Short mmCIF file of C-alpha atoms in Angstrom, two decimals:
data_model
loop_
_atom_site.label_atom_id
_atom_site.label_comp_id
_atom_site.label_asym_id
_atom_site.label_seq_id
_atom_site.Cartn_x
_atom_site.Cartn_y
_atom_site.Cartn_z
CA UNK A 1 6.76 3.38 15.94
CA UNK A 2 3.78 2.56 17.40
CA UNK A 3 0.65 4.66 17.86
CA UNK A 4 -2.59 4.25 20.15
CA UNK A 5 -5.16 2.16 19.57
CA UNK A 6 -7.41 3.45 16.68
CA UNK A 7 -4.54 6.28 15.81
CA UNK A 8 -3.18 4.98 13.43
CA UNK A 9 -3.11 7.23 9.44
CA UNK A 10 -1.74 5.59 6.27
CA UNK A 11 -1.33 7.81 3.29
CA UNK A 12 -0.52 7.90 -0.43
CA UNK A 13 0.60 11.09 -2.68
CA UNK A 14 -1.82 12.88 0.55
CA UNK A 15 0.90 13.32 2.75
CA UNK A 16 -0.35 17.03 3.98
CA UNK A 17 -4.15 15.69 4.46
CA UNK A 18 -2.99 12.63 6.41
CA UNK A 19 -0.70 14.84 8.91
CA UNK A 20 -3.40 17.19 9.22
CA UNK A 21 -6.04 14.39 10.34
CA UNK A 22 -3.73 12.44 12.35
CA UNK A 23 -3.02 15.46 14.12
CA UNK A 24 -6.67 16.10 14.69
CA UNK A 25 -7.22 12.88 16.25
CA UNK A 26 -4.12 12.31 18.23
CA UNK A 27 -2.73 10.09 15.60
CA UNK A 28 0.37 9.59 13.96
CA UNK A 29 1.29 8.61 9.88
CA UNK A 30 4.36 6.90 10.23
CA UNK A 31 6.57 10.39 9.41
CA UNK A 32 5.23 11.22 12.72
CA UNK A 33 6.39 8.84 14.94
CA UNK A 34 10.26 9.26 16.69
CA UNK A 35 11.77 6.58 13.90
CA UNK A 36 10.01 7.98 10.88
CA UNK A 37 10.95 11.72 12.23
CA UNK A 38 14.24 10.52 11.91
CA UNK A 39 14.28 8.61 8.57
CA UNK A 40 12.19 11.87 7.42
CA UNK A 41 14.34 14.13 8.38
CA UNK A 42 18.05 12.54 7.95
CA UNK A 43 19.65 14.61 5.09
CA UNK A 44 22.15 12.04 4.63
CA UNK A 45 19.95 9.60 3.52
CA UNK A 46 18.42 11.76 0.60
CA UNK A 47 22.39 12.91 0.07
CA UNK A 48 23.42 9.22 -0.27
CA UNK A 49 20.63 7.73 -2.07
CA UNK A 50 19.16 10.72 -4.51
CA UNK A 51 16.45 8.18 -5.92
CA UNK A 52 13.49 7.42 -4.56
CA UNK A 53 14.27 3.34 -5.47
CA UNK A 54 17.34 3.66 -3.16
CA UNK A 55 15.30 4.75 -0.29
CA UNK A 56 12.84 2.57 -0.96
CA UNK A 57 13.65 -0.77 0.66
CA UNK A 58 14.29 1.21 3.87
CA UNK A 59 10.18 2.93 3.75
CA UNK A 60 9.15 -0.03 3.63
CA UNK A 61 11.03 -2.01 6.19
CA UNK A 62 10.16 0.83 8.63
CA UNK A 63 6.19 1.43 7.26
CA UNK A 64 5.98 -2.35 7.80
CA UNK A 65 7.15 -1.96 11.32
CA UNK A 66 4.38 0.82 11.83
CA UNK A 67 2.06 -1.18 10.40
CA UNK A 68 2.98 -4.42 12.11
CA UNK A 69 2.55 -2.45 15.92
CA UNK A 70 -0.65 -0.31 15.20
CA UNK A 71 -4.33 -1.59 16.82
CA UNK A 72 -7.85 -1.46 16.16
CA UNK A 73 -9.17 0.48 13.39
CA UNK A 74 -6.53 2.51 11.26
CA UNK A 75 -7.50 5.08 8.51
CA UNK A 76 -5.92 5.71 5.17
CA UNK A 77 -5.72 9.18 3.02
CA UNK A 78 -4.94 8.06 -0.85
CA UNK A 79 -5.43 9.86 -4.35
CA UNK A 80 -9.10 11.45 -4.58
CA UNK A 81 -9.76 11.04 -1.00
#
């Protein structure tokens, strides 16, 4: 889960935007990286826990991971931005 130094893109409800950017910079968001790609993409997981407050504890195990191995400056997409 971890990105280069200065790569790193956190996001909220901007999930397109903050792809789009990290992409631009040779980033990742945390969707991007080989354990969120999985997570992301794992049907099962949506199949077994259809609510969002299921899934929940398991984002943000994994976005605290990302967060916890990125360096140097990071940059953040939110509402508005």
């Amino acid at each position: 889960t971890s990105t280069p130094t200065d790569k790193a893109v956190f996001w909220s409800k901007n999930y397109i935007k903050a792809q789009e950017f990290a992409a631009s910079i040779e980033g990742k968001t945390l969707e991007m990286t080989e354990l969120g790609q999985v997570i992301n993409n794992w049907e099962w997981i949506e199949d077994k826990f259809s609510k969002w407050e299921d899934r929940q504890p398991l984002w943000e195990a994994v976005s605290t991971q990302f967060a916890n191995s990125v360096n140097g400056d990071v940059y953040y997409y939110g509402v508005g931005v």
